[in-house]
Short mmCIF file of C-alpha atoms in Angstrom, two decimals:
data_model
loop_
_atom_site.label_atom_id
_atom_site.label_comp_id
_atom_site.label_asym_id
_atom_site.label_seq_id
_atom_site.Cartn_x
_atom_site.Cartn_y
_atom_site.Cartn_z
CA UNK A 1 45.73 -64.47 28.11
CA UNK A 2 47.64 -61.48 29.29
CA UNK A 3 51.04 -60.48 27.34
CA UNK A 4 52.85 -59.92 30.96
CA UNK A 5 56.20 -61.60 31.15
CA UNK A 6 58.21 -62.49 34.40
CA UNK A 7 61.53 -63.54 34.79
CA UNK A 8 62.58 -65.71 37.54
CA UNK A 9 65.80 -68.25 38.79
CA UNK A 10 63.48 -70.90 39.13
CA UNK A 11 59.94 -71.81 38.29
CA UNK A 12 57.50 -74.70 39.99
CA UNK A 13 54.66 -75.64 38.85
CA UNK A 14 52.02 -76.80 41.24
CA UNK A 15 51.47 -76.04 44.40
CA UNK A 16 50.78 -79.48 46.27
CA UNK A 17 53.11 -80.36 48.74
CA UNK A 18 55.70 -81.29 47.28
CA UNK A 19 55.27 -77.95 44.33
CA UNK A 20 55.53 -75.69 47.52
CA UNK A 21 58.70 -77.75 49.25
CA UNK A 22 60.48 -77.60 45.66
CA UNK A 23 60.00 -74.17 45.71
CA UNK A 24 61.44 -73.47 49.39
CA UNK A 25 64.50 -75.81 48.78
CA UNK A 26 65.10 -73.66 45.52
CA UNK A 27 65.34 -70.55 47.84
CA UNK A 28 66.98 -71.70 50.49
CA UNK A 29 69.67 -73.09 47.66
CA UNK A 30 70.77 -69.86 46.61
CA UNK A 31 67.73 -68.48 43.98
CA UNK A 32 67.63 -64.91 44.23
CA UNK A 33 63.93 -65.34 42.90
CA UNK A 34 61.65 -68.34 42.92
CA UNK A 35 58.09 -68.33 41.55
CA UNK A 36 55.31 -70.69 42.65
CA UNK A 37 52.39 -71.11 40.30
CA UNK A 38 49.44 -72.87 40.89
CA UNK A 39 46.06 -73.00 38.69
CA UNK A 40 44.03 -73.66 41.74
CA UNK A 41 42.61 -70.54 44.52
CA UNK A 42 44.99 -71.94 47.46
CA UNK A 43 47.37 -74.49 47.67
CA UNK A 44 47.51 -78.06 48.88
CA UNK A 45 43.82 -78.32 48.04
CA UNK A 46 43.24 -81.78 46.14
CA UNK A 47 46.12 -84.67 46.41
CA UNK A 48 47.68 -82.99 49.68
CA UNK A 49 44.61 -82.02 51.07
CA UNK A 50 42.65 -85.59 49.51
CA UNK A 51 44.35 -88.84 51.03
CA UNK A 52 44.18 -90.77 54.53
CA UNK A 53 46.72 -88.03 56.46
CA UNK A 54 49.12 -90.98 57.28
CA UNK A 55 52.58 -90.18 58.03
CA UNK A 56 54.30 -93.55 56.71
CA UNK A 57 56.66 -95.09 59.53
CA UNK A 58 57.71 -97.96 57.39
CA UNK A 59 55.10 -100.75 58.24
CA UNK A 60 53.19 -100.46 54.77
CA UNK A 61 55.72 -101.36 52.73
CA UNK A 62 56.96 -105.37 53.52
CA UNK A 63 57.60 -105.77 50.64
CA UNK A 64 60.44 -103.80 50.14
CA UNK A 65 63.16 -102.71 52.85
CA UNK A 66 64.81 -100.26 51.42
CA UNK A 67 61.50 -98.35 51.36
CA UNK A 68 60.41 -99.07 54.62
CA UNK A 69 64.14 -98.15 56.35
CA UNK A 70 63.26 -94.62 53.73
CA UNK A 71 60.50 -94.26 55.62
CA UNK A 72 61.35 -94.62 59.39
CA UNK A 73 64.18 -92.10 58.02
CA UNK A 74 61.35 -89.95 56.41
CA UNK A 75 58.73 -90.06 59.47
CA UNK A 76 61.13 -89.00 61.55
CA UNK A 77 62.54 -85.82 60.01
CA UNK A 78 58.44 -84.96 59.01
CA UNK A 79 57.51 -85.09 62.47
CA UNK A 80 60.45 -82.83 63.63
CA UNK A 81 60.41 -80.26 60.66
CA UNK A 82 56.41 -80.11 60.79
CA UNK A 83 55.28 -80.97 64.70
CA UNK A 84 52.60 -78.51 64.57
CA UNK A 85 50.73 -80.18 62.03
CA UNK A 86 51.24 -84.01 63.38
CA UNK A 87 48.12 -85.45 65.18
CA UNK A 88 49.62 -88.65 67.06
CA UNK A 89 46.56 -88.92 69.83
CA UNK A 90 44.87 -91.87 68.86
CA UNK A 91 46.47 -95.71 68.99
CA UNK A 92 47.05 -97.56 65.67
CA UNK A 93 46.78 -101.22 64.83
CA UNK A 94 48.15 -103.20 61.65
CA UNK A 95 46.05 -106.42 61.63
CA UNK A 96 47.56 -109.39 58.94
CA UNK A 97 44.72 -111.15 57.46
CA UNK A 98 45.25 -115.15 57.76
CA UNK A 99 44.48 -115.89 53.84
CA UNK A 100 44.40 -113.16 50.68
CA UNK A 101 47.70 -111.32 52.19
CA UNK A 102 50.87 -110.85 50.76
CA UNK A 103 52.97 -111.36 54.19
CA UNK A 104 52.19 -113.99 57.05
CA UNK A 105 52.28 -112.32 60.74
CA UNK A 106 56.10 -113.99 61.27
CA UNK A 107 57.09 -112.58 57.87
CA UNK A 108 55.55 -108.66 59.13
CA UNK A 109 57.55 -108.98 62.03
CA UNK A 110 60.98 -110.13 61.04
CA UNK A 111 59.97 -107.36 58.33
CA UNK A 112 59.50 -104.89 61.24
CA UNK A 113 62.35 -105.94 63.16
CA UNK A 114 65.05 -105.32 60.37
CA UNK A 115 63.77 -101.74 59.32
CA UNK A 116 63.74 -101.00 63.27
CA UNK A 117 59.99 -99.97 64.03
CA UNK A 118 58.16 -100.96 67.03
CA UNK A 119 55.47 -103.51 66.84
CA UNK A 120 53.53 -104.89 69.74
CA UNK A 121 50.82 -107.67 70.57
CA UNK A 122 47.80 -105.70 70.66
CA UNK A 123 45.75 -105.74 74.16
CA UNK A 124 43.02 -108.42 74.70
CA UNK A 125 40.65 -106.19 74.20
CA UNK A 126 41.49 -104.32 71.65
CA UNK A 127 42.44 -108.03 69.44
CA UNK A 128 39.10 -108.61 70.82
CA UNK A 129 37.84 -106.34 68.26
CA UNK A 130 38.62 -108.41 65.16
CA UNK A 131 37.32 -111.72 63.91
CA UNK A 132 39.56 -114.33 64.87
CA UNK A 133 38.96 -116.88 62.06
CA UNK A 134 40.32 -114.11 59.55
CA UNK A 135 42.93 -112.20 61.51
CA UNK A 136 46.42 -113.70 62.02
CA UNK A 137 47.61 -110.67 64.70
CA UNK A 138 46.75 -107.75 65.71
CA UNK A 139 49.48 -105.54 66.09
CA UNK A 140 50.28 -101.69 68.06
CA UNK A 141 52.61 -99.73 66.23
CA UNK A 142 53.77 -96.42 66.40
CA UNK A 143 52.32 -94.32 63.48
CA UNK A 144 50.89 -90.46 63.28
CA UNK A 145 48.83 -88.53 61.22
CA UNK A 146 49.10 -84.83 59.69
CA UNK A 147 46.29 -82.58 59.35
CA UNK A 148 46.36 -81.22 56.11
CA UNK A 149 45.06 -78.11 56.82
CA UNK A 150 47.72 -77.07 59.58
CA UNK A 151 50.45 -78.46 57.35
CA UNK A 152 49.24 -75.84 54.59
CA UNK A 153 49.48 -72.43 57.20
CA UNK A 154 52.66 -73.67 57.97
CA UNK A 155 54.05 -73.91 54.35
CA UNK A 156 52.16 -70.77 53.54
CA UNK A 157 54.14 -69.04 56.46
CA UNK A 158 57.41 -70.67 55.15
CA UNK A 159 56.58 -69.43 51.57
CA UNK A 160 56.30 -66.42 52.72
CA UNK A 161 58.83 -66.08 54.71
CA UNK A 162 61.26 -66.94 52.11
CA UNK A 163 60.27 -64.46 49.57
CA UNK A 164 58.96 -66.92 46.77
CA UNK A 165 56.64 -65.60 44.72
CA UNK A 166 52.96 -67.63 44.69
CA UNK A 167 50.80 -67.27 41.43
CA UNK A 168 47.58 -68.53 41.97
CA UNK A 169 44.80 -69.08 39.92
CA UNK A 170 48.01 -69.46 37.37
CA UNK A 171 47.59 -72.32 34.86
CA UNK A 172 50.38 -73.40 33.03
CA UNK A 173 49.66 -74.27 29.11
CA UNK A 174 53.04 -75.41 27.64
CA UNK A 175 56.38 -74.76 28.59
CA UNK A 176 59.40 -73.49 25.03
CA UNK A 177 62.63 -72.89 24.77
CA UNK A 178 64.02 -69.34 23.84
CA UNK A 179 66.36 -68.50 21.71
CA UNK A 180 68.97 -67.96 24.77
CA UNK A 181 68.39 -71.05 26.65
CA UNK A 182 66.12 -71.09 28.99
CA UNK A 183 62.54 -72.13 29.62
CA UNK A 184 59.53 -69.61 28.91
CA UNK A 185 55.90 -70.86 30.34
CA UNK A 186 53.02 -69.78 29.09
CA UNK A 187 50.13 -70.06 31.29
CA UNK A 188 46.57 -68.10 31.68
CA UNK A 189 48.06 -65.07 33.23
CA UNK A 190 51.48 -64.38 31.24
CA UNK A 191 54.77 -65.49 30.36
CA UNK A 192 57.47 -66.93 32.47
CA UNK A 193 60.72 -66.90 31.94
CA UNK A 194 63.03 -69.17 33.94
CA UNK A 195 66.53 -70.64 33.95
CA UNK A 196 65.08 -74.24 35.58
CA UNK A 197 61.39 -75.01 35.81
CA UNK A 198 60.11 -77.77 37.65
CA UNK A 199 56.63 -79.79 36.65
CA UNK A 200 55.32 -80.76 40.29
CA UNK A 201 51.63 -80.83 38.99
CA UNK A 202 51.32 -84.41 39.98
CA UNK A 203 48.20 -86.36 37.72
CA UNK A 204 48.27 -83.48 35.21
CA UNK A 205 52.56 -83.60 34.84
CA UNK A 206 52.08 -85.20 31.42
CA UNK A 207 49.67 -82.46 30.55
CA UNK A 208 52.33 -80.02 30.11
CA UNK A 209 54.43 -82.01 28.41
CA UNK A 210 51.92 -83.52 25.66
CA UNK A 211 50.45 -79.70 25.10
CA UNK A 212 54.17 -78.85 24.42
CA UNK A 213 55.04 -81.39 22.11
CA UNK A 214 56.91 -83.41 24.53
CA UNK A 215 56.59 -86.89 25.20
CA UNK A 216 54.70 -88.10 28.12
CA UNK A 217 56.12 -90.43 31.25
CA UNK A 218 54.20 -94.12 31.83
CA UNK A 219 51.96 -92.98 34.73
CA UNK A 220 49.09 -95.03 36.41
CA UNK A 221 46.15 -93.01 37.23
CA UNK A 222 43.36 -93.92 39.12
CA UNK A 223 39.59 -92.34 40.41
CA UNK A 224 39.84 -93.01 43.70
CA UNK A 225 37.17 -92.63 46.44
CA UNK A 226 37.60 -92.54 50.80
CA UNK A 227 34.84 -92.33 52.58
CA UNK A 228 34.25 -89.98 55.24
CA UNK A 229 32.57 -91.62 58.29
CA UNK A 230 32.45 -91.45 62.15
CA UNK A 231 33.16 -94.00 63.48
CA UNK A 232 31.19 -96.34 66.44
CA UNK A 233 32.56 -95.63 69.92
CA UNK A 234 34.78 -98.50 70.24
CA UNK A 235 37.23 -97.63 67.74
CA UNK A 236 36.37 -93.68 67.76
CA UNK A 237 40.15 -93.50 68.62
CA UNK A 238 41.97 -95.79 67.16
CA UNK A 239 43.46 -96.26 63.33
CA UNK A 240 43.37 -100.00 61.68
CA UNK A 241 44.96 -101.38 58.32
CA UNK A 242 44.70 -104.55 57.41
CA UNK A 243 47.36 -105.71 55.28
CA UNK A 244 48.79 -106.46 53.21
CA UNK A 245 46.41 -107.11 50.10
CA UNK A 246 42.53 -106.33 49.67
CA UNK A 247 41.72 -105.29 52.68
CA UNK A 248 40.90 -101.63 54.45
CA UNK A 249 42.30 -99.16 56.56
CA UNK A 250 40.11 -96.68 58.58
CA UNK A 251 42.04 -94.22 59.99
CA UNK A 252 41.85 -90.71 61.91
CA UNK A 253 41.23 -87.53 59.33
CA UNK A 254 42.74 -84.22 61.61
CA UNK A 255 41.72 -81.74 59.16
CA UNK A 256 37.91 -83.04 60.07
CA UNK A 257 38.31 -83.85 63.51
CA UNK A 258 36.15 -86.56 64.66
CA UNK A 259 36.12 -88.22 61.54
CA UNK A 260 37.63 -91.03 59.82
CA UNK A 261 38.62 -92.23 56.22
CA UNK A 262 37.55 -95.40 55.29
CA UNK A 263 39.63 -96.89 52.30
CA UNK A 264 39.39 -100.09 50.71
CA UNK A 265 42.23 -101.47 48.06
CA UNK A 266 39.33 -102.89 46.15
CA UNK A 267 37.18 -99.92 46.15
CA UNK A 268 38.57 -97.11 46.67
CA UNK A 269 39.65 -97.29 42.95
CA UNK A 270 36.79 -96.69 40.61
CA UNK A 271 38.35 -96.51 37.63
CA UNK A 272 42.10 -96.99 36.37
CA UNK A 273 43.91 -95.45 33.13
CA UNK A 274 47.38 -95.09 32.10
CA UNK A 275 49.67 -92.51 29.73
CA UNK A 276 51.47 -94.87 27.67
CA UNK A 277 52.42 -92.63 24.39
CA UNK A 278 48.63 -93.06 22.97
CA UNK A 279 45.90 -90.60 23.46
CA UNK A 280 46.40 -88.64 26.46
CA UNK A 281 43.17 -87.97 28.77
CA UNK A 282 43.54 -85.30 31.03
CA UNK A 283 42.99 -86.70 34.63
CA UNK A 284 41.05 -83.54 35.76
CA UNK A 285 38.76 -83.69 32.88
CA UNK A 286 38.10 -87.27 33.91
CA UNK A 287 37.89 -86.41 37.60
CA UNK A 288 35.27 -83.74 36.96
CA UNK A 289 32.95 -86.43 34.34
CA UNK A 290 32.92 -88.62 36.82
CA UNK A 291 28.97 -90.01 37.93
CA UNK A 292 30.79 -90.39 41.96
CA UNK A 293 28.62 -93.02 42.74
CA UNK A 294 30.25 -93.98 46.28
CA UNK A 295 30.89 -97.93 47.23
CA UNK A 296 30.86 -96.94 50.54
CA UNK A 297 28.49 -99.91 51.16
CA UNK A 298 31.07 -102.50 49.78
CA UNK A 299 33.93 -100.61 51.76
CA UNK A 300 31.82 -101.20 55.25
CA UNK A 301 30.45 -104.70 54.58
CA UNK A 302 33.78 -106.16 53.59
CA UNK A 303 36.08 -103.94 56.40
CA UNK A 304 33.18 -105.70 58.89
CA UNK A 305 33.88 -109.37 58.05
CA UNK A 306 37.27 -108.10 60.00
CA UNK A 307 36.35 -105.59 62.28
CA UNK A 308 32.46 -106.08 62.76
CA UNK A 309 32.49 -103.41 64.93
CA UNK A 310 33.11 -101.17 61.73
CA UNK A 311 29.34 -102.21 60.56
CA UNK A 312 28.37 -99.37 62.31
CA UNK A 313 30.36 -96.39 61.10
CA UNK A 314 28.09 -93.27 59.85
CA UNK A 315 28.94 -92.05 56.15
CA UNK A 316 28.89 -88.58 55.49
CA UNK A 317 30.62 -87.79 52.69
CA UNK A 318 33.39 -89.18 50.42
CA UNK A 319 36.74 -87.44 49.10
CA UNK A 320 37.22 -88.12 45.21
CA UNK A 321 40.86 -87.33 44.13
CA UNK A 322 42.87 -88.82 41.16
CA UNK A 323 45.47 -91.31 42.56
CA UNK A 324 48.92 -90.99 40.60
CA UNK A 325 51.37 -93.95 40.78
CA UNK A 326 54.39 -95.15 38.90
CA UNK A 327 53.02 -98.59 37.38
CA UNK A 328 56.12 -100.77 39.11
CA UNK A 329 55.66 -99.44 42.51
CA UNK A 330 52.07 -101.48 42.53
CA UNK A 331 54.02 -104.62 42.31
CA UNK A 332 57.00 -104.33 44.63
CA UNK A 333 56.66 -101.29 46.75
CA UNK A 334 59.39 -99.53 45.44
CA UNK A 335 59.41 -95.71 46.53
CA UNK A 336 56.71 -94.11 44.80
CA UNK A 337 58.53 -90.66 43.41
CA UNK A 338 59.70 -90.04 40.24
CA UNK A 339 62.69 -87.46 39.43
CA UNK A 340 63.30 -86.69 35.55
CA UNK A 341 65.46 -84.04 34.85
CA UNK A 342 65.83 -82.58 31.31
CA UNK A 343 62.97 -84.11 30.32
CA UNK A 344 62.89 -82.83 26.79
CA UNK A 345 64.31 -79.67 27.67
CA UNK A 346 67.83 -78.86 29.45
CA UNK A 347 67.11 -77.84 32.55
CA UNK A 348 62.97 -78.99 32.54
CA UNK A 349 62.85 -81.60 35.85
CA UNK A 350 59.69 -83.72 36.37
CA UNK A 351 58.70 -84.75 39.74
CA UNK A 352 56.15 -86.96 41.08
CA UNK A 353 55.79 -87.98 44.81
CA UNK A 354 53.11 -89.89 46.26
CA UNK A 355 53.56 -90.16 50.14
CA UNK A 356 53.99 -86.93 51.99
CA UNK A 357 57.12 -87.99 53.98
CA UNK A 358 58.91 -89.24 50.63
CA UNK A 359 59.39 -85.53 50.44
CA UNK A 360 63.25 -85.64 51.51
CA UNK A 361 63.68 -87.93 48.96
CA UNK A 362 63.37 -85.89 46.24
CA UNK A 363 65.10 -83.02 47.94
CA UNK A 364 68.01 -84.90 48.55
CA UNK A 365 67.80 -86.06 44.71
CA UNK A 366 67.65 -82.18 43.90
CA UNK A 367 70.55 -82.09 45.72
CA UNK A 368 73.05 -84.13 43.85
CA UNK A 369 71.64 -81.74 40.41
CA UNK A 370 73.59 -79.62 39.06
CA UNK A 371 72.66 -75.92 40.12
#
């Protein structure tokens, strides 16, 4: 490791999505000098880049309204502040499975009607599409996607822009306090120096804190697998989730146009771990020693008991990512973001989003900080 040292106002590390918006708010705030480090070659390449491009509207989440209303406030602002990214030309369907679900079809739509987001009987012959004997209703709803790639130029451009400094290839080891206060990095290309420093590194954010003596924060992790496919003519244009339980959505993926994900909540995890205060396992190291042998198979078979027409999708590839979550948002659908500031350090914040739009969130949280 190089013996350079740089000083900044404010220091975030990672440079997903939510790393990258940290960074701009920081700027826009007042810091004369922001840096952005990421240990990656670009930004917004693996959890940003790696999940099913949906930009939440509120109808995944019955079982909690305060985060559905969040997100028909979040959609909204994402699709304004970001239009150039958002891919809205295909229709999208949220089917409710008659037995295994969580919510019955009346339950979705008084759940729909008090968050305020537009549901409508699907056409004949697109409800024709799905077997009757396990579907309750088939529903059109009003619900885009973002391609990930587009999303990156643009917050690339905005980086730039606002004269924050991005390290790449910048891998942060452990995080000190000096002797006058504030927060000194170390990391694979020098020292940083910062008054506030901000741990957006997603699945790795107990990683800095267990390598600096820290302690970690109960996280879920999971190795998670979608399946790339193109899908049969019939629903070439069209997304569909079932809901809400072990069921599958297959929806548009915009920075591969003409292709679908297929995800499955039974699947699509392969294998599940948590950080608890034991042994910590790095979720990259388990990412990388992972065999990847895809269930695409069980994905398609079970999705086609629903949607037969989905027995004909063509696999190409699959996206492997590790899936973060806060353990109690599995069982309620509470917002999944986390927000810990001085975490073992004054002036050390931890944050942890999960859905792109749950962005503002956080923002606003930074917000009510102190500077």
């Amino acid at each position: 490791m190089t013996h350079d040292r740089t000083r900044c106002d404010s220091l975030v590390i990672g440079g997903g999505f939510y790393g990258c918006s940290v960074a701009l708010r920081r700027r826009s705030s007042g810091d004369s000098s922001v840096t952005l480090m990421d240990a990656g070659d670009d930004l917004m390449t693996r959890s940003s880049y790696a999940n099913q491009a949906r930009v939440h509207a509120g109808y995944h989440y019955p079982r909690s309204l305060l985060t559905g209303l969040r997100s028909r406030v979040n959609s909204t602002r994402f699709i304004e502040e970001y239009k150039e990214s958002v891919v809205g030309t295909f229709d999208k369907y949220y089917a409710v499975a008659r037995s295994g679900s969580n919510v019955s079809a009346a339950q979705f739509e008084r759940f729909c009607e008090r968050i305020g987001a537009r549901l409508d009987d699907a056409d004949p012959e697109i409800a024709a599409l799905f077997d009757p004997d396990r579907i309750e209703a088939v529903y059109r709803v009003e619900e885009v996607a973002f391609d990930a790639l587009a999303l990156r130029e643009r917050v690339r451009a905005d980086l730039a822009a606002a004269g924050v400094a991005v390290k790449r290839r910048a891998e942060a080891i452990r995080v000190r306090r000096t002797p006058e206060g504030r927060l000194a990095v170390e990391s694979s290309i020098g020292v940083f120096e910062a008054d506030r420093v901000y741990n957006c590194t997603y699945s790795r954010c107990n990683r800095l804190l267990v390598d600096s003596g820290l302690p970690p924060i109960p996280l879920k992790h999971e190795l998670t697998e979608m399946a790339l496919v193109e899908a049969p003519e019939e629903i070439a244009g069209v997304g569909v989730t079932v809901m809400c339980g072990p069921f599958f959505s297959l929806m548009p993926f915009p920075a591969r146009p003409g292709l679908h994900t297929l995800s499955h909540v039974r699947y699509t995890p392969h294998h599940a771990w948590e950080d608890d205060g034991g042994s910590y396992r790095d979720p990259y190291a388990v990412l990388e020693g992972a065999a990847r042998r895809t269930r695409f198979e069980h994905m398609r078979k079970d999705a086609a008991r629903y949607v037969p027409a989905v027995e004909d999708v063509r696999y190409l590839e699959s996206l492997w990512e590790v899936k973060t979550v806060l353990p109690r948002s599995e069982v309620d659908d509470s917002r999944p973001i986390l927000l810990k500031r001085d975490h073992g350090f004054p002036n050390l914040t931890c944050i942890m989003g999960s859905k792109i739009d749950n962005v503002y969130d956080v923002l606003e949280c930074l917000e009510e900080a102190p500077a």
